[in-house]
XYZ file of C-alpha atoms in Angstrom:
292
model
C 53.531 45.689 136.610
C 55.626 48.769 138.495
C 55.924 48.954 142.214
C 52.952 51.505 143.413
C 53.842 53.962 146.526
C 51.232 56.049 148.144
C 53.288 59.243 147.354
C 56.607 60.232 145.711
C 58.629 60.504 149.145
C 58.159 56.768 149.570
C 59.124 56.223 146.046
C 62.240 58.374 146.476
C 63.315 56.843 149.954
C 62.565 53.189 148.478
C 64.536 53.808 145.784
C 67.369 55.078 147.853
C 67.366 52.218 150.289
C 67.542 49.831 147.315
C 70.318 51.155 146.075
C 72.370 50.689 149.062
C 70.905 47.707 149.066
C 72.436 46.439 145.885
C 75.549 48.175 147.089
C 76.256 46.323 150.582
C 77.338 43.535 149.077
C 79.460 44.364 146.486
C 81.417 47.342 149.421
C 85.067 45.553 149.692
C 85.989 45.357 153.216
C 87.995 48.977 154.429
C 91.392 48.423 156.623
C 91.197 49.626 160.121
C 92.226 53.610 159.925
C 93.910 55.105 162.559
C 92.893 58.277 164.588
C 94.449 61.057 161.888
C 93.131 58.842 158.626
C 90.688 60.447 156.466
C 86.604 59.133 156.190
C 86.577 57.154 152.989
C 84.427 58.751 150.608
C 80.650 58.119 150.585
C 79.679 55.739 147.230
C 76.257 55.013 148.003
C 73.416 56.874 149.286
C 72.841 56.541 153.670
C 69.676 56.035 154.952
C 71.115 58.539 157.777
C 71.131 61.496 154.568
C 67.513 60.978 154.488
C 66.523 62.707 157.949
C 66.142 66.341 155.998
C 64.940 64.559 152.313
C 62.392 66.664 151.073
C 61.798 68.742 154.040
C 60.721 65.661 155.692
C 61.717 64.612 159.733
C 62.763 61.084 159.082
C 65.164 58.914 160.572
C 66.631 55.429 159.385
C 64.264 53.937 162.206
C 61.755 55.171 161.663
C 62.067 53.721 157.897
C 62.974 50.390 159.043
C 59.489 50.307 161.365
C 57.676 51.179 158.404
C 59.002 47.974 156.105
C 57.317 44.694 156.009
C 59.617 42.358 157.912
C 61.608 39.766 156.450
C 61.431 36.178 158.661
C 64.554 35.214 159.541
C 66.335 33.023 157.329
C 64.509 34.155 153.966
C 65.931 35.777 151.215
C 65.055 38.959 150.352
C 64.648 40.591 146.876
C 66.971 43.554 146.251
C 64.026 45.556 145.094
C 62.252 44.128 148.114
C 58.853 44.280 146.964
C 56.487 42.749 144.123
C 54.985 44.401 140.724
C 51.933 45.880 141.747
C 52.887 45.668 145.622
C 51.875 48.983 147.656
C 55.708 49.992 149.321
C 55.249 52.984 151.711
C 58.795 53.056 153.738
C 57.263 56.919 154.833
C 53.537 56.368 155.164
C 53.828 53.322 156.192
C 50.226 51.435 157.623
C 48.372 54.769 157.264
C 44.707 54.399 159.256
C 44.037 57.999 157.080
C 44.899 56.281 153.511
C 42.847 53.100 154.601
C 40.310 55.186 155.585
C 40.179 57.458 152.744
C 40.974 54.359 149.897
C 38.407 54.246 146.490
C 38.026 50.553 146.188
C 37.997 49.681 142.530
C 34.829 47.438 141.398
C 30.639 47.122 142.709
C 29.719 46.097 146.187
C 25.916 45.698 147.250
C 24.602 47.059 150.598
C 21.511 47.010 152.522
C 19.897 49.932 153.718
C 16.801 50.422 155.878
C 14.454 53.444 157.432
C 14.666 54.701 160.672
C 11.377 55.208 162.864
C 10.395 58.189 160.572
C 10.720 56.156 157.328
C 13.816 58.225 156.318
C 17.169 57.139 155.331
C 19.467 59.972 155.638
C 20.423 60.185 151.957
C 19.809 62.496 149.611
C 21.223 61.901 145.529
C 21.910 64.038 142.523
C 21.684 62.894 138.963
C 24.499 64.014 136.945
C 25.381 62.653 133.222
C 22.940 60.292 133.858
C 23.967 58.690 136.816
C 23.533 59.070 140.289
C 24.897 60.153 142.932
C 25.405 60.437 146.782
C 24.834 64.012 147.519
C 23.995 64.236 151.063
C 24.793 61.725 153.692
C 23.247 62.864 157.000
C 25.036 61.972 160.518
C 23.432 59.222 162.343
C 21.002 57.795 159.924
C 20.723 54.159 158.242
C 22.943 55.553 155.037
C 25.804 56.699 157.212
C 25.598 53.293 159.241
C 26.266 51.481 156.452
C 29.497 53.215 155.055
C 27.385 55.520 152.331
C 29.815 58.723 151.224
C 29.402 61.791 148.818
C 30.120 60.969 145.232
C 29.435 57.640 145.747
C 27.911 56.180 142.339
C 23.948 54.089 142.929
C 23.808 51.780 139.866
C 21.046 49.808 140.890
C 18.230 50.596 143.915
C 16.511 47.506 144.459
C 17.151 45.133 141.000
C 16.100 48.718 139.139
C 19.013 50.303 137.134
C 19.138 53.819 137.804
C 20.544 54.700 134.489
C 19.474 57.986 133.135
C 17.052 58.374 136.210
C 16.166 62.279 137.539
C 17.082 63.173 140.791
C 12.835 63.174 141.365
C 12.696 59.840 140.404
C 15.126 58.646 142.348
C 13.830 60.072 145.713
C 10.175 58.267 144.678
C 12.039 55.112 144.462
C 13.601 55.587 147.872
C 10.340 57.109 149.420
C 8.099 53.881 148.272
C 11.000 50.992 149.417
C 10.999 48.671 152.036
C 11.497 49.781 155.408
C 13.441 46.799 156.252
C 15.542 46.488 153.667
C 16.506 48.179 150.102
C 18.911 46.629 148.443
C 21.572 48.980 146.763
C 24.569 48.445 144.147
C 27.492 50.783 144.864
C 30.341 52.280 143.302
C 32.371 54.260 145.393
C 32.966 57.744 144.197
C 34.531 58.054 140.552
C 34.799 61.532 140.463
C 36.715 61.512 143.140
C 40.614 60.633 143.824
C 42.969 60.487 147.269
C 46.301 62.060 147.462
C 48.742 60.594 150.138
C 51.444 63.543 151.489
C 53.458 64.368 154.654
C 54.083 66.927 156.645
C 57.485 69.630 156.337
C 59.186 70.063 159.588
C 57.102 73.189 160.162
C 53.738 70.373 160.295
C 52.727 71.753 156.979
C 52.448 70.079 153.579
C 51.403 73.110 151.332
C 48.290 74.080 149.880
C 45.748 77.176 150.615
C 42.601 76.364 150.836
C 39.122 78.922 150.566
C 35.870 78.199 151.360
C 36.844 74.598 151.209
C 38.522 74.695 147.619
C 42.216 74.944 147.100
C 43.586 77.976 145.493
C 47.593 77.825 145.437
C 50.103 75.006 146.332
C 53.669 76.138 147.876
C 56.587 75.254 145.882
C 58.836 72.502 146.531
C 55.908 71.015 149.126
C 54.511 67.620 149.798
C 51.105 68.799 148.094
C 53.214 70.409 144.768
C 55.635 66.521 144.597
C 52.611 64.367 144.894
C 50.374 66.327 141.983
C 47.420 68.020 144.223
C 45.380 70.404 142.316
C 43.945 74.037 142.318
C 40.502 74.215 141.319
C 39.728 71.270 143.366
C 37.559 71.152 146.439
C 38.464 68.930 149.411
C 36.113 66.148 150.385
C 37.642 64.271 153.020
C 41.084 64.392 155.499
C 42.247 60.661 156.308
C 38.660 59.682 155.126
C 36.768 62.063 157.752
C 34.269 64.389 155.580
C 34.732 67.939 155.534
C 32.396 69.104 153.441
C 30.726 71.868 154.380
C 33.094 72.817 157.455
C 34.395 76.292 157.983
C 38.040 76.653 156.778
C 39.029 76.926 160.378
C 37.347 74.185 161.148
C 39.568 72.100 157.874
C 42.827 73.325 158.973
C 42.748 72.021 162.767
C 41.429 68.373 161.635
C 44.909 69.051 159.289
C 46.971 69.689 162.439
C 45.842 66.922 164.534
C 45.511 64.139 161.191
C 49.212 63.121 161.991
C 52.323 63.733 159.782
C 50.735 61.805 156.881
C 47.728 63.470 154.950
C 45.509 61.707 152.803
C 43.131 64.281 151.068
C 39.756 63.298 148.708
C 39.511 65.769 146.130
C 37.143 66.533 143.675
C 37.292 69.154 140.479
C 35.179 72.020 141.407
C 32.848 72.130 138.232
C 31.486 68.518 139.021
C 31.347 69.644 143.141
C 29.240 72.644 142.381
C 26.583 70.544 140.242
C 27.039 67.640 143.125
C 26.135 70.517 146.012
C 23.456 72.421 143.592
C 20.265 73.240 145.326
C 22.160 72.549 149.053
C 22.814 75.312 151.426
C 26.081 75.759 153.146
C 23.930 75.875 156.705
C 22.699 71.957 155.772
C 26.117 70.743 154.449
C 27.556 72.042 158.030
C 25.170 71.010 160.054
C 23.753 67.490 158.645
C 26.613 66.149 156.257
C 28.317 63.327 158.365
C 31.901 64.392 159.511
C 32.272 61.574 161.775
C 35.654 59.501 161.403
C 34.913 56.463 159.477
C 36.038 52.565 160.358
C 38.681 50.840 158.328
């Protein structure tokens, strides 16, 4: 199984540190040069090169922080991680990629009414299965970690299967109060794209009305495969759904230099939104900042 990275600049910059790596050791050692002596040519790539890669501001420090630490004593691979390990020498511990993260698999959750017998959550059946449309801010579905696009498979032991939206909200309507019993999967339609920010804080994309509509060349956003025709769902996991594009692009410039963005192809986020105005996804979606 291949190493995984969160986006190509950690790929690149791994690479590059395991080549000189695999070089250190095998680097004869150089006579002591006088004043007027030449440098030696350079055979292997310096982490110091990689301040400017990619339009990035990185130092060699700022690398090495990132890295898992090797106890002293142990040998370390040359590769220095393991098939299937996540290696982020850039991104590092990202709180926004944590935050943001699809979880493969099911995972069952209990939800409840508040004092008004409501739950905050409103679904949409598409291709007959349903889906998280609404989650509002401060209710019982938010509390308990509910997004858009998440997938219900069961409500209560009942597969929902090929169930209308109508029938879905009847099922919720006529459930415990205490305590309905839900089977998750979070959002397949959905997909996260880790990127960084250019020296300029940018990392290149356009968006309008909340979908993006051009990518800059040579970018973060254009190396690490982000899409036109998409619409953004979430920025380091906070929901922006809904929010003014003014509103988007200062949650960008405050996120940090590493972006994680939830996107979503615009034909499925147009039937996922049908029937919702713009006023209620601004006003009642949840765009609080989730816990890892």
């Amino acid at each position: 199984m291949a190493t995984l990275y969160p986006s190509l600049e950690d790929l690149k910059v791994d690479q590059a540190m395991q080549a000189q790596a695999r070089a250190v050791p095998r680097m004869p050692a150089l006579p002591v040069r006088g004043k007027g002596d030449s440098q030696p040519p350079v055979l292997y790539p310096n982490l110091a090169e990689l301040e400017n890669y990619m339009g990035l501001s990185l130092s060699s420090q700022e690398v090495q922080q990132s890295l898992p630490q090797t106890p002293e004593g142990a040998s370390a691979a040359v590769s220095g991680s393991s098939p299937g390990q996540v290696v982020a020498p850039v991104s590092g511990n990202s709180l926004g990629a944590l935050r943001a993260e699809i979880k493969p698999g099911v995972r069952e959750i209990h939800l409840c009414k508040d004092e008004r017998g409501k739950t905050g959550l409103r679904l949409q059946a598409i291709d007959k299965g349903l889906f998280v449309q609404l989650v509002q801010a401060n209710t019982p579905a938010s509390l308990v970690g509910l997004r858009f696009g998440d997938q219900i498979l069961q409500i209560d032991g009942r597969d929902c299967a090929g169930w209308s939206t109508d029938k879905a909200h009847q099922v919720v309507k006529k459930a415990s109060a205490e305590k309905i019993v839900i089977v998750v999967r979070d959002r397949p339609f959905q997909r996260t794209i880790t990127m960084h920010k250019d020296s300029t804080g940018h990392v290149g994309f356009v968006i309008k009305k909340g979908k993006i509509i051009s990518l800059v060349k040579g970018s973060s956003a254009a190396h690490n495969g982000l899409l036109t025709n998409h619409y953004v769902c979430e920025v380091n996991g906070q929901n922006v759904i809904g929010l003014k594009d003014k509103e988007v692009t200062e949650i960008l410039a405050t996120a940090g230099n590493v972006i994680t963005l939830t996107i979503i192809p615009t034909v499925i986020y147009e039937h996922m939104v049908k029937k919702l105005s713009p006023t209620l996804l601004h006003h009642t979606m949840d765009h609080s900042i989730p816990d890892v």
